Amino acid sequence: MRSLVEAKTRLRMSADNPHIQSLKQAGYRLTQARLTVLEVLEAERGHITSADVLQKVERINPAIGRASVFRTLELFTQLGFIRPTYIHTSATPTYVMMHGGHHHHVICTECKRFFEFDNCGMEALTNNLQRELDVQISGHLLEFYGVCADCRGPDRAERRT
Amino acid sequence: MRSLVEAKTRLRMSADNPHIQSLKQAGYRLTQARLTVLEVLEAERGHITSADVLQKVERINPAIGRASVFRTLELFTQLGFIRPTYIHTSATPTYVMMHGGHHHHVICTECKRFFEFDNCGMEALTNNLQRELDVQISGHLLEFYGVCADCRGPDRAERRT
DNA sequence: ATTTATGCAAAACTTTTGCATGGGA
DNA sequence: TCCCATGCAAAAGTTTTGCATAAAT
């Protein structure tokens, strides 16, 4: 009881949080597991592996079980809050926050660092696809792959590693 | 020996296959494991889980081991032939072929069917990102999420499931 | 009060590793 | 011939399940 209020408080009042609103509207209960996972995701700005979520959730509230964390990640994925993507390994995905339903980044294939960006200019394409495929589109993920300046070397030489 | 020739034959002569060329140029050997995984990926048009690759490879050549299949999937990912993406479950990724370094699809979040498309119009954005972030970009993945016509119901009613 | 969601712990999978050996160049 | 890549089998992780109980509405 008291912890639940605390969790809500850490999320800066449920009324202000759009994800909490969505959860409620979809008929899901505001539980500690869900609020804590949400808190962790928002604190990380949404780039985090399941293992990290697990670890951080446990740190905040050791009473929350592993299974609930996985169930929550799946629920949040279904609701479109987050999207799993494979960055470091194919064994476990990295979850990214889908702010406003979309997310864009450039991943360096060498060092795995990533750079987020806005202004993807997908509005026209979204509209075209909706019309042509008759699909009601709610969001998208756009990722670019490349090699960052650091990994290409300090002298910009295009050396092969 | 003989099987290797057979594997190459099934891939319609190595000389014609751009992936085989890339493998060679990068200094990797053309082994049965690699050629067979490539064959499976190309036959599936590149949408396939690791479990499916494992199964199909074993059907073609039972002598190829599990570990080699995973090692090959990782290698192909590094080389940019394929990209792991999350479609059905978080337990295992689905690999998509990155033809020409890129891939685009729309996934129905209800039935998980997907629709591929071309003409993403990413050239301008790619150039901008290369300049602004100083990253040498080699490819991209663009996925849209939505609900397809079938899942929205036959009468186009926007019913909630 | 009613259910939904949970925690637990085991089971079920998936992926990775280490090392001797085979096969490609 | 050389040494990269493999197969094997075990180890290491990760995710899921079943069920009694807690807790959110």
Tab-separated table of C-alpha atoms (C1' of nucleotides) in Angstrom:
chain	number	residue	atom	x	y	z
A	1	MET	CA	0.000	0.000	0.000
A	2	ARG	CA	2.416	2.592	1.168
A	3	SER	CA	5.062	1.449	-1.308
A	4	LEU	CA	2.610	1.747	-4.136
A	5	VAL	CA	2.038	5.369	-3.284
A	6	GLU	CA	5.780	5.837	-3.128
A	7	ALA	CA	6.190	4.269	-6.535
A	8	LYS	CA	3.542	6.560	-7.953
A	9	THR	CA	5.254	9.520	-6.349
A	10	ARG	CA	8.562	8.623	-7.910
A	11	LEU	CA	6.797	8.666	-11.243
A	12	ARG	CA	5.756	12.271	-10.555
A	13	MET	CA	2.091	11.647	-9.986
A	14	SER	CA	0.261	9.155	-12.092
A	15	ALA	CA	-1.996	11.843	-13.510
A	16	ASP	CA	0.920	13.419	-15.323
A	17	ASN	CA	2.354	10.222	-16.724
A	18	PRO	CA	0.969	9.250	-20.120
A	19	HIS	CA	2.021	5.625	-19.760
A	20	ILE	CA	0.158	5.286	-16.505
A	21	GLN	CA	-2.857	6.825	-18.169
A	22	SER	CA	-2.630	4.318	-20.990
A	23	LEU	CA	-2.360	1.425	-18.576
A	24	LYS	CA	-5.463	2.549	-16.741
A	25	GLN	CA	-7.411	3.201	-19.901
A	26	ALA	CA	-6.578	-0.254	-21.214
A	27	GLY	CA	-7.998	-1.694	-18.011
A	28	TYR	CA	-4.756	-2.830	-16.387
A	29	ARG	CA	-4.078	-2.436	-12.701
A	30	LEU	CA	-1.400	-0.123	-11.426
A	31	THR	CA	0.779	-2.582	-9.585
A	32	GLN	CA	4.141	-2.185	-7.971
A	33	ALA	CA	5.836	-4.382	-10.527
A	34	ARG	CA	4.464	-2.296	-13.398
A	35	LEU	CA	5.165	1.052	-11.814
A	36	THR	CA	8.665	0.059	-10.840
A	37	VAL	CA	9.534	-1.277	-14.286
A	38	LEU	CA	8.147	1.900	-15.778
A	39	GLU	CA	10.227	3.966	-13.387
A	40	VAL	CA	13.384	2.073	-14.358
A	41	LEU	CA	12.658	2.411	-18.067
A	42	GLU	CA	12.022	6.121	-17.820
A	43	ALA	CA	15.134	6.706	-15.730
A	44	GLU	CA	17.277	4.938	-18.334
A	45	ARG	CA	15.711	6.948	-21.094
A	46	GLY	CA	14.594	3.606	-22.394
A	47	HIS	CA	17.736	1.879	-23.635
A	48	ILE	CA	18.090	-1.103	-21.381
A	49	THR	CA	18.372	-4.873	-21.498
A	50	SER	CA	16.074	-7.200	-19.614
A	51	ALA	CA	18.974	-8.160	-17.360
A	52	ASP	CA	19.478	-4.512	-16.433
A	53	VAL	CA	15.793	-3.985	-15.804
A	54	LEU	CA	15.812	-7.041	-13.587
A	55	GLN	CA	18.775	-5.798	-11.619
A	56	LYS	CA	17.508	-2.252	-11.155
A	57	VAL	CA	14.020	-3.340	-10.219
A	58	GLU	CA	15.433	-5.639	-7.593
A	59	ARG	CA	17.497	-2.793	-6.210
A	60	ILE	CA	14.422	-0.600	-5.846
A	61	ASN	CA	12.166	-3.317	-4.520
A	62	PRO	CA	13.571	-6.794	-3.890
A	63	ALA	CA	10.084	-8.154	-3.343
A	64	ILE	CA	9.270	-7.908	-7.043
A	65	GLY	CA	9.780	-11.217	-8.816
A	66	ARG	CA	11.615	-11.988	-12.027
A	67	ALA	CA	8.527	-13.326	-13.734
A	68	SER	CA	6.584	-10.131	-13.148
A	69	VAL	CA	9.325	-8.088	-14.736
A	70	PHE	CA	9.209	-10.225	-17.865
A	71	ARG	CA	5.432	-10.150	-17.901
A	72	THR	CA	5.547	-6.384	-17.613
A	73	LEU	CA	8.091	-5.977	-20.399
A	74	GLU	CA	5.863	-8.049	-22.622
A	75	LEU	CA	2.805	-6.018	-21.681
A	76	PHE	CA	4.594	-2.721	-22.290
A	77	THR	CA	5.728	-4.013	-25.666
A	78	GLN	CA	2.162	-4.917	-26.583
A	79	LEU	CA	0.991	-1.515	-25.480
A	80	GLY	CA	3.672	0.106	-27.603
A	81	PHE	CA	5.509	1.786	-24.703
A	82	ILE	CA	8.736	0.061	-25.595
A	83	ARG	CA	10.199	-1.932	-28.425
A	84	PRO	CA	12.795	-4.686	-28.110
A	85	THR	CA	15.755	-4.470	-30.444
A	86	TYR	CA	18.959	-6.480	-30.655
A	87	ILE	CA	22.059	-4.445	-30.076
A	88	HIS	CA	24.700	-6.236	-28.074
A	89	THR	CA	23.742	-9.848	-28.440
A	90	SER	CA	21.044	-11.948	-29.951
A	91	ALA	CA	20.555	-13.656	-26.591
A	92	THR	CA	18.711	-10.776	-25.022
A	93	PRO	CA	17.079	-7.703	-26.502
A	94	THR	CA	17.570	-4.088	-25.573
A	95	TYR	CA	14.344	-2.218	-24.950
A	96	VAL	CA	13.917	1.285	-26.302
A	97	MET	CA	11.236	3.747	-25.290
A	98	MET	CA	8.816	4.616	-28.044
A	99	HIS	CA	8.146	8.243	-27.211
A	100	GLY	CA	5.144	9.353	-29.187
A	101	GLY	CA	5.050	5.903	-30.746
A	102	HIS	CA	8.360	6.164	-32.507
A	103	HIS	CA	12.090	5.948	-32.006
A	104	HIS	CA	15.168	6.530	-34.159
A	105	HIS	CA	18.832	5.909	-33.631
A	106	VAL	CA	22.132	5.242	-35.321
A	107	ILE	CA	24.121	2.303	-33.943
A	108	CYS	CA	27.863	2.020	-34.359
A	109	THR	CA	28.418	-1.575	-35.368
A	110	GLU	CA	31.884	-1.544	-33.840
A	111	CYS	CA	31.458	-0.110	-30.365
A	112	LYS	CA	27.659	-0.471	-30.139
A	113	ARG	CA	27.262	3.128	-29.074
A	114	PHE	CA	24.140	4.721	-30.401
A	115	PHE	CA	23.025	8.187	-31.275
A	116	GLU	CA	19.386	9.128	-31.105
A	117	PHE	CA	17.815	11.663	-33.384
A	118	ASP	CA	14.445	13.223	-34.119
A	119	ASN	CA	13.002	14.533	-37.330
A	120	CYS	CA	12.798	11.281	-39.179
A	121	GLY	CA	10.338	12.758	-41.671
A	122	MET	CA	8.202	9.646	-41.743
A	123	GLU	CA	4.804	11.349	-41.912
A	124	ALA	CA	4.377	11.087	-45.656
A	125	LEU	CA	5.536	7.491	-45.795
A	126	THR	CA	3.286	6.580	-42.878
A	127	ASN	CA	0.292	8.008	-44.678
A	128	ASN	CA	1.170	6.244	-47.907
A	129	LEU	CA	1.557	2.900	-46.182
A	130	GLN	CA	-1.693	3.284	-44.292
A	131	ARG	CA	-3.486	3.912	-47.547
A	132	GLU	CA	-1.729	1.329	-49.691
A	133	LEU	CA	-1.623	-1.540	-47.214
A	134	ASP	CA	-4.777	-0.658	-45.302
A	135	VAL	CA	-2.952	-0.907	-41.978
A	136	GLN	CA	-3.695	1.426	-39.083
A	137	ILE	CA	-0.169	2.509	-38.174
A	138	SER	CA	0.618	3.433	-34.576
A	139	GLY	CA	4.385	3.784	-34.523
A	140	HIS	CA	7.730	2.933	-35.979
A	141	LEU	CA	11.343	2.147	-35.241
A	142	LEU	CA	14.123	3.341	-37.495
A	143	GLU	CA	17.682	2.265	-36.967
A	144	PHE	CA	20.765	3.033	-38.997
A	145	TYR	CA	23.965	1.005	-38.871
A	146	GLY	CA	27.375	2.434	-39.385
A	147	VAL	CA	30.795	3.098	-37.973
A	148	CYS	CA	31.299	6.151	-35.789
A	149	ALA	CA	34.168	8.611	-36.076
A	150	ASP	CA	36.022	7.190	-33.077
A	151	CYS	CA	35.912	3.664	-34.439
A	152	ARG	CA	37.153	4.803	-37.833
A	153	GLY	CA	40.269	6.123	-36.103
A	154	PRO	CA	41.436	9.573	-35.067
A	155	ASP	CA	42.830	10.418	-38.506
A	156	ARG	CA	39.642	9.517	-40.346
A	157	ALA	CA	41.520	6.820	-42.240
A	158	GLU	CA	39.122	4.168	-43.508
A	159	ARG	CA	41.088	1.312	-42.084
A	160	ARG	CA	39.646	-2.151	-41.949
A	161	THR	CA	39.619	-3.784	-38.546
B	1	MET	CA	34.264	-31.941	-50.680
B	2	ARG	CA	31.457	-33.124	-52.845
B	3	SER	CA	28.828	-31.671	-50.531
B	4	LEU	CA	30.510	-28.313	-50.596
B	5	VAL	CA	30.202	-28.236	-54.359
B	6	GLU	CA	26.588	-29.258	-54.006
B	7	ALA	CA	25.970	-26.473	-51.516
B	8	LYS	CA	27.514	-23.974	-53.877
B	9	THR	CA	25.422	-25.325	-56.718
B	10	ARG	CA	22.246	-24.884	-54.726
B	11	LEU	CA	23.250	-21.254	-54.280
B	12	ARG	CA	23.382	-20.890	-58.075
B	13	MET	CA	27.097	-20.581	-58.413
B	14	SER	CA	29.079	-18.630	-55.905
B	15	ALA	CA	30.222	-16.147	-58.504
B	16	ASP	CA	26.668	-14.870	-58.913
B	17	ASN	CA	25.920	-14.588	-55.236
B	18	PRO	CA	26.816	-11.242	-53.697
B	19	HIS	CA	26.881	-12.631	-50.167
B	20	ILE	CA	29.383	-15.281	-51.131
B	21	GLN	CA	31.470	-12.617	-52.780
B	22	SER	CA	31.372	-10.527	-49.610
B	23	LEU	CA	32.388	-13.485	-47.492
B	24	LYS	CA	35.374	-14.164	-49.705
B	25	GLN	CA	36.408	-10.540	-49.902
B	26	ALA	CA	36.287	-10.245	-46.133
B	27	GLY	CA	38.654	-13.181	-45.951
B	28	TYR	CA	36.235	-15.796	-44.626
B	29	ARG	CA	36.230	-19.365	-45.843
B	30	LEU	CA	33.333	-20.794	-47.758
B	31	THR	CA	32.317	-23.616	-45.476
B	32	GLN	CA	29.360	-25.939	-45.559
B	33	ALA	CA	27.881	-24.414	-42.440
B	34	ARG	CA	28.003	-20.906	-43.910
B	35	LEU	CA	26.766	-21.902	-47.339
B	36	THR	CA	23.932	-23.938	-45.911
B	37	VAL	CA	22.786	-21.202	-43.548
B	38	LEU	CA	22.938	-18.761	-46.444
B	39	GLU	CA	20.894	-21.119	-48.563
B	40	VAL	CA	18.245	-21.416	-45.862
B	41	LEU	CA	18.101	-17.652	-45.339
B	42	GLU	CA	17.744	-16.953	-49.028
B	43	ALA	CA	15.080	-19.605	-49.481
B	44	GLU	CA	13.011	-18.062	-46.677
B	45	ARG	CA	13.458	-14.647	-48.154
B	46	GLY	CA	15.120	-13.797	-44.889
B	47	HIS	CA	12.350	-13.841	-42.299
B	48	ILE	CA	13.248	-16.690	-40.051
B	49	THR	CA	13.944	-17.459	-36.412
B	50	SER	CA	17.128	-19.102	-35.200
B	51	ALA	CA	15.139	-22.202	-34.290
B	52	ASP	CA	13.857	-22.453	-37.861
B	53	VAL	CA	17.318	-21.965	-39.298
B	54	LEU	CA	18.587	-24.694	-36.993
B	55	GLN	CA	15.853	-27.064	-38.068
B	56	LYS	CA	16.182	-26.440	-41.791
B	57	VAL	CA	19.955	-26.636	-41.751
B	58	GLU	CA	19.768	-29.956	-39.981
B	59	ARG	CA	17.321	-31.226	-42.588
B	60	ILE	CA	19.707	-30.304	-45.398
B	61	ASN	CA	22.848	-31.543	-43.687
B	62	PRO	CA	22.583	-33.213	-40.273
B	63	ALA	CA	26.358	-33.095	-39.866
B	64	ILE	CA	26.285	-29.340	-39.295
B	65	GLY	CA	26.339	-28.478	-35.603
B	66	ARG	CA	24.182	-26.101	-33.623
B	67	ALA	CA	27.113	-23.947	-32.579
B	68	SER	CA	28.189	-23.319	-36.162
B	69	VAL	CA	24.732	-22.137	-37.074
B	70	PHE	CA	24.791	-19.597	-34.259
B	71	ARG	CA	28.319	-18.561	-35.115
B	72	THR	CA	27.261	-18.090	-38.707
B	73	LEU	CA	24.195	-16.050	-37.789
B	74	GLU	CA	26.407	-13.794	-35.728
B	75	LEU	CA	28.928	-13.461	-38.538
B	76	PHE	CA	26.242	-12.654	-41.080
B	77	THR	CA	24.849	-10.050	-38.723
B	78	GLN	CA	28.271	-8.437	-38.375
B	79	LEU	CA	28.686	-8.456	-42.122
B	80	GLY	CA	25.298	-6.799	-42.491
B	81	PHE	CA	23.681	-9.654	-44.442
B	82	ILE	CA	20.942	-10.027	-41.872
B	83	ARG	CA	19.538	-8.221	-38.886
B	84	PRO	CA	17.897	-9.784	-35.826
B	85	THR	CA	14.540	-8.297	-34.992
B	86	TYR	CA	11.885	-9.028	-32.421
B	87	ILE	CA	8.626	-10.291	-33.820
B	88	HIS	CA	7.052	-13.233	-32.065
B	89	THR	CA	8.817	-13.652	-28.770
B	90	SER	CA	11.622	-12.219	-26.716
B	91	ALA	CA	13.166	-15.658	-26.364
B	92	THR	CA	14.494	-15.747	-29.896
B	93	PRO	CA	14.946	-13.157	-32.626
B	94	THR	CA	13.700	-13.285	-36.188
B	95	TYR	CA	16.383	-12.594	-38.765
B	96	VAL	CA	15.584	-10.447	-41.770
B	97	MET	CA	17.673	-10.172	-44.916
B	98	MET	CA	19.206	-6.763	-45.454
B	99	HIS	CA	19.073	-6.586	-49.223
B	100	GLY	CA	21.277	-3.751	-50.335
B	101	GLY	CA	21.960	-2.985	-46.681
B	102	HIS	CA	18.413	-2.111	-45.799
B	103	HIS	CA	15.049	-3.583	-44.976
B	104	HIS	CA	11.576	-2.200	-44.353
B	105	HIS	CA	8.368	-3.770	-43.172
B	106	VAL	CA	5.071	-3.142	-41.475
B	107	ILE	CA	4.195	-5.554	-38.674
B	108	CYS	CA	0.621	-6.159	-37.603
B	109	THR	CA	0.778	-6.108	-33.822
B	110	GLU	CA	-2.244	-8.403	-33.604
B	111	CYS	CA	-1.496	-11.276	-35.965
B	112	LYS	CA	2.248	-10.630	-36.392
B	113	ARG	CA	1.957	-10.770	-40.151
B	114	PHE	CA	4.260	-8.396	-41.898
B	115	PHE	CA	4.296	-6.545	-45.170
B	116	GLU	CA	7.544	-5.594	-46.818
B	117	PHE	CA	7.931	-2.488	-48.908
B	118	ASP	CA	10.586	-0.619	-50.853
B	119	ASN	CA	11.004	3.054	-51.500
B	120	CYS	CA	11.652	4.174	-47.991
B	121	GLY	CA	13.124	7.458	-49.214
B	122	MET	CA	15.911	7.405	-46.676
B	123	GLU	CA	18.673	8.747	-48.918
B	124	ALA	CA	18.432	12.354	-47.775
B	125	LEU	CA	18.197	11.421	-44.112
B	126	THR	CA	21.131	9.029	-44.459
B	127	ASN	CA	23.268	11.786	-45.919
B	128	ASN	CA	22.259	14.234	-43.226
B	129	LEU	CA	23.060	11.799	-40.443
B	130	GLN	CA	26.423	10.904	-41.932
B	131	ARG	CA	27.346	14.556	-42.014
B	132	GLU	CA	25.909	15.596	-38.666
B	133	LEU	CA	26.996	12.615	-36.595
B	134	ASP	CA	30.135	11.774	-38.549
B	135	VAL	CA	29.098	8.138	-38.849
B	136	GLN	CA	29.784	6.098	-41.974
B	137	ILE	CA	26.339	4.582	-42.524
B	138	SER	CA	26.055	1.195	-44.197
B	139	GLY	CA	22.404	0.279	-43.817
B	140	HIS	CA	19.156	0.645	-41.958
B	141	LEU	CA	16.081	-1.114	-40.695
B	142	LEU	CA	12.707	0.573	-40.675
B	143	GLU	CA	9.699	-1.074	-39.105
B	144	PHE	CA	6.199	0.233	-38.704
B	145	TYR	CA	3.687	-1.113	-36.193
B	146	GLY	CA	-0.001	-1.183	-36.774
B	147	VAL	CA	-3.146	-3.229	-37.109
B	148	CYS	CA	-3.948	-4.762	-40.478
B	149	ALA	CA	-7.315	-4.689	-42.196
B	150	ASP	CA	-8.156	-8.278	-41.265
B	151	CYS	CA	-7.457	-7.714	-37.611
B	152	ARG	CA	-9.540	-4.553	-37.570
B	153	GLY	CA	-12.496	-6.665	-38.648
B	154	PRO	CA	-14.258	-7.252	-41.982
B	155	ASP	CA	-16.465	-4.172	-41.688
B	156	ARG	CA	-13.584	-1.806	-40.960
B	157	ALA	CA	-15.097	-1.072	-37.553
B	158	GLU	CA	-12.418	0.131	-35.159
B	159	ARG	CA	-13.294	-2.345	-32.479
B	160	ARG	CA	-11.016	-2.857	-29.547
B	161	THR	CA	-9.885	-6.429	-28.951
C	1	DA	C1'	-15.635	-8.692	-2.481
C	2	DT	C1'	-13.660	-9.796	-6.817
C	3	DT	C1'	-10.500	-10.850	-9.741
C	4	DT	C1'	-6.284	-9.623	-11.627
C	5	DA	C1'	-1.578	-9.902	-10.994
C	6	DT	C1'	1.993	-11.554	-8.254
C	7	DG	C1'	6.076	-14.243	-6.191
C	8	DC	C1'	8.266	-18.362	-6.050
C	9	DA	C1'	10.978	-21.970	-7.813
C	10	DA	C1'	11.377	-25.283	-11.139
C	11	DA	C1'	11.248	-26.356	-15.982
C	12	DA	C1'	12.024	-25.321	-20.548
C	13	DC	C1'	14.655	-23.204	-23.903
C	14	DT	C1'	18.367	-20.708	-26.260
C	15	DT	C1'	22.974	-19.446	-26.815
C	16	DT	C1'	27.839	-19.783	-25.757
C	17	DT	C1'	32.276	-21.983	-24.727
C	18	DG	C1'	36.462	-24.983	-24.798
C	19	DC	C1'	38.966	-28.038	-27.206
C	20	DA	C1'	40.476	-31.682	-30.238
C	21	DT	C1'	39.894	-32.480	-35.153
C	22	DG	C1'	38.560	-31.824	-39.944
C	23	DG	C1'	38.439	-29.274	-44.175
C	24	DG	C1'	39.185	-25.040	-47.101
C	25	DA	C1'	42.587	-22.218	-49.419
D	1	DT	C1'	50.571	-27.598	-45.553
D	2	DC	C1'	48.553	-24.293	-42.619
D	3	DC	C1'	45.334	-22.624	-39.598
D	4	DC	C1'	40.511	-21.259	-39.735
D	5	DA	C1'	36.266	-23.098	-38.634
D	6	DT	C1'	33.855	-26.944	-37.052
D	7	DG	C1'	31.295	-30.526	-34.158
D	8	DC	C1'	30.463	-32.027	-29.853
D	9	DA	C1'	28.609	-31.780	-25.375
D	10	DA	C1'	28.440	-29.386	-21.369
D	11	DA	C1'	27.779	-24.915	-19.181
D	12	DA	C1'	25.766	-20.642	-18.811
D	13	DG	C1'	22.139	-17.778	-19.318
D	14	DT	C1'	17.385	-16.273	-20.238
D	15	DT	C1'	12.446	-16.737	-20.304
D	16	DT	C1'	8.254	-19.163	-19.159
D	17	DT	C1'	4.933	-21.811	-16.388
D	18	DG	C1'	1.819	-23.427	-12.692
D	19	DC	C1'	-0.265	-22.413	-8.678
D	20	DA	C1'	-1.334	-20.720	-4.157
D	21	DT	C1'	-1.578	-16.066	-2.312
D	22	DA	C1'	-1.515	-11.089	-2.139
D	23	DA	C1'	-3.245	-6.731	-3.452
D	24	DA	C1'	-5.546	-3.438	-6.612
D	25	DT	C1'	-10.087	-1.695	-7.733
